[in-house]
PDB file of C-alpha atoms in Angstrom:
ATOM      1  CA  UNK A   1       0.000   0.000   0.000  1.00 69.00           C
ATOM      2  CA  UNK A   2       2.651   2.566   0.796  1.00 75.00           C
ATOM      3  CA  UNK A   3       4.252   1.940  -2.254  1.00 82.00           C
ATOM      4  CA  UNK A   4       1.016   2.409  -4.445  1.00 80.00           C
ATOM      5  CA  UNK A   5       0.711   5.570  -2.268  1.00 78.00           C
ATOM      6  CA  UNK A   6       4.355   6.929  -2.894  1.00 81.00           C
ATOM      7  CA  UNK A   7       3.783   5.872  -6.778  1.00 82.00           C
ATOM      8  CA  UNK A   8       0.931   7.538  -7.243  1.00 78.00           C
ATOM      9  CA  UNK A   9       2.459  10.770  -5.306  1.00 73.00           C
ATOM     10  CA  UNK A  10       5.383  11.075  -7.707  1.00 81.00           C
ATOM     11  CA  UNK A  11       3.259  10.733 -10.964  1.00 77.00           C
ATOM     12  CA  UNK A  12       1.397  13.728  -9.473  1.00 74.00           C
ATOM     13  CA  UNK A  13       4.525  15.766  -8.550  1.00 77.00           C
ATOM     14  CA  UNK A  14       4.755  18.874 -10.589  1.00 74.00           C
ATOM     15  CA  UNK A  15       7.539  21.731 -10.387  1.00 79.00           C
ATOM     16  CA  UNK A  16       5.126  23.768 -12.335  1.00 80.00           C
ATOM     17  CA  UNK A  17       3.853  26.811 -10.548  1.00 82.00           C
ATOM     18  CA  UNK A  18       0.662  26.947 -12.458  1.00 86.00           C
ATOM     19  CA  UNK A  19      -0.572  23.379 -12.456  1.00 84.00           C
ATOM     20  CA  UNK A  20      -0.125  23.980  -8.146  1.00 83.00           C
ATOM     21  CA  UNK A  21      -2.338  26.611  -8.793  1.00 85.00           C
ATOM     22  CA  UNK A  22      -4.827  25.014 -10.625  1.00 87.00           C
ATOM     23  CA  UNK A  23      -4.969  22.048  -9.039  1.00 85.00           C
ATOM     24  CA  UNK A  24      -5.280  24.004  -5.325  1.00 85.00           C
ATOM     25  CA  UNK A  25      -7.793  25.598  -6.773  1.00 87.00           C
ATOM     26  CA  UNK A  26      -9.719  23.360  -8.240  1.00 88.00           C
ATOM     27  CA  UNK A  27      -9.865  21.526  -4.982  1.00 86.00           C
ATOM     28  CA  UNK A  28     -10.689  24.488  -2.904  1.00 86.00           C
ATOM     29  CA  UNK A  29     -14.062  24.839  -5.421  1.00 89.00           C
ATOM     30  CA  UNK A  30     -14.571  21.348  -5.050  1.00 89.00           C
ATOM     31  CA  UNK A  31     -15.012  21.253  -1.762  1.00 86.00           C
ATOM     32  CA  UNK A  32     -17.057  24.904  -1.360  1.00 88.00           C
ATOM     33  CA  UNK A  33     -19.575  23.392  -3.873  1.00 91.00           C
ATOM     34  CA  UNK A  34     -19.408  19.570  -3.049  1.00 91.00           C
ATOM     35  CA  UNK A  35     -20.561  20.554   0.832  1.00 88.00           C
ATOM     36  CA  UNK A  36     -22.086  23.859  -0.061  1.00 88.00           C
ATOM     37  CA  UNK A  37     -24.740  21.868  -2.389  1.00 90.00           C
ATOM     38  CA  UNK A  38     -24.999  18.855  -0.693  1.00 89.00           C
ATOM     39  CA  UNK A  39     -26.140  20.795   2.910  1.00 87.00           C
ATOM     40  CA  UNK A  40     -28.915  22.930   0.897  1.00 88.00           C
ATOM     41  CA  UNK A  41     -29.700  19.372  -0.709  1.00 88.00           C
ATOM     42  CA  UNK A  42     -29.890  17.947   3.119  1.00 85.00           C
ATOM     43  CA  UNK A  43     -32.152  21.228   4.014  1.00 86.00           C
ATOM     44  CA  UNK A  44     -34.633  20.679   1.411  1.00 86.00           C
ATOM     45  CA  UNK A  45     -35.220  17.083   0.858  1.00 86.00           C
ATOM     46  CA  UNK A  46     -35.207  17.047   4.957  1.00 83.00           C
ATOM     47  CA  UNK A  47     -37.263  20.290   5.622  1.00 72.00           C
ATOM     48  CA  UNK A  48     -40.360  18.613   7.626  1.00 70.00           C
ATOM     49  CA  UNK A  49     -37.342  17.319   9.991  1.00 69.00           C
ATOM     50  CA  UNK A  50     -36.532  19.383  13.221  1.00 72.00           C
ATOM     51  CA  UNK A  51     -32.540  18.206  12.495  1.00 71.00           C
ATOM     52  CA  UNK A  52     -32.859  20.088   9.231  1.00 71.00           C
ATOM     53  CA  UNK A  53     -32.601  24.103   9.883  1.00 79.00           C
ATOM     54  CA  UNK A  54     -30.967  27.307   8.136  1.00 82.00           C
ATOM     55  CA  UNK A  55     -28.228  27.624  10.683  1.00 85.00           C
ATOM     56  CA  UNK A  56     -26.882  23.932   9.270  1.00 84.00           C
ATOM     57  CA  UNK A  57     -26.592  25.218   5.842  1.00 86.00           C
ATOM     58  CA  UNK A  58     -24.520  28.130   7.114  1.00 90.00           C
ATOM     59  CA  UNK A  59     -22.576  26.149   9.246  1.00 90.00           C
ATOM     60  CA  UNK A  60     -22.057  23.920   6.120  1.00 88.00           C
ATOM     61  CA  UNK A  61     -20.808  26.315   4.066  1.00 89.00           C
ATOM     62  CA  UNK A  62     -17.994  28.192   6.805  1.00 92.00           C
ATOM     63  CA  UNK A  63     -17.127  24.419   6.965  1.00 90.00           C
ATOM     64  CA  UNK A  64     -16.767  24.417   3.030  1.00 88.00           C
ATOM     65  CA  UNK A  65     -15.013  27.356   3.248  1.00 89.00           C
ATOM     66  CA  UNK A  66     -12.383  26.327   5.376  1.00 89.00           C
ATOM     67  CA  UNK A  67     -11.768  23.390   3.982  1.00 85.00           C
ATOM     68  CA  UNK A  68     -11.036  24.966   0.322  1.00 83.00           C
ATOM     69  CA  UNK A  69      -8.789  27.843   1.946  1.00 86.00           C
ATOM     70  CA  UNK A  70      -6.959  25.208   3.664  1.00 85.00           C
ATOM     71  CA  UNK A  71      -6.554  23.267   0.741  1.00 80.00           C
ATOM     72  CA  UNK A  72      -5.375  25.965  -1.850  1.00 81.00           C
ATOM     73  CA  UNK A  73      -4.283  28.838   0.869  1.00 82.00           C
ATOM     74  CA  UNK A  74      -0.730  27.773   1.144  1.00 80.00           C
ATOM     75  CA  UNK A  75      -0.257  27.479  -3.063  1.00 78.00           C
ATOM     76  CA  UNK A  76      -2.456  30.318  -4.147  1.00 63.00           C
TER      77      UNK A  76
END
């Protein structure tokens, strides 16, 4: 397993400045939208439920948030 791990690592190994970039990035968005989304999905399909409110959408997304700026923050 750790050497499928370490081979997979060096395939995606770039010096490239831009592909960082892109790549951080493109994460970071990932994440905003993938948890973003999927907590308004969670809100609406579960909105007779007293588990389901606003404040866990909100919640959802400073979650999302800090996932994607810790993601891309120390590349871009």
């Amino acid at each position: 397993m750790d050497r499928l791990r370490n081979n997979i690592a060096e395939k995606l190994r770039t010096n490239k400045e831009f592909l960082r970039i892109l790549f951080a990035e493109l994460l970071g968005t990932l994440f905003l939208v993938a948890l973003g989304d999927g907590a308004v999905a969670q809100f609406v399909l579960a909105n007779k439920s007293e588990m389901s409110t606003f404040l866990t959408v909100n919640l959802a997304f400073a979650l999302a948030i800090a996932f994607g700026v810790y993601v891309c923050g120390g590349v871009s």
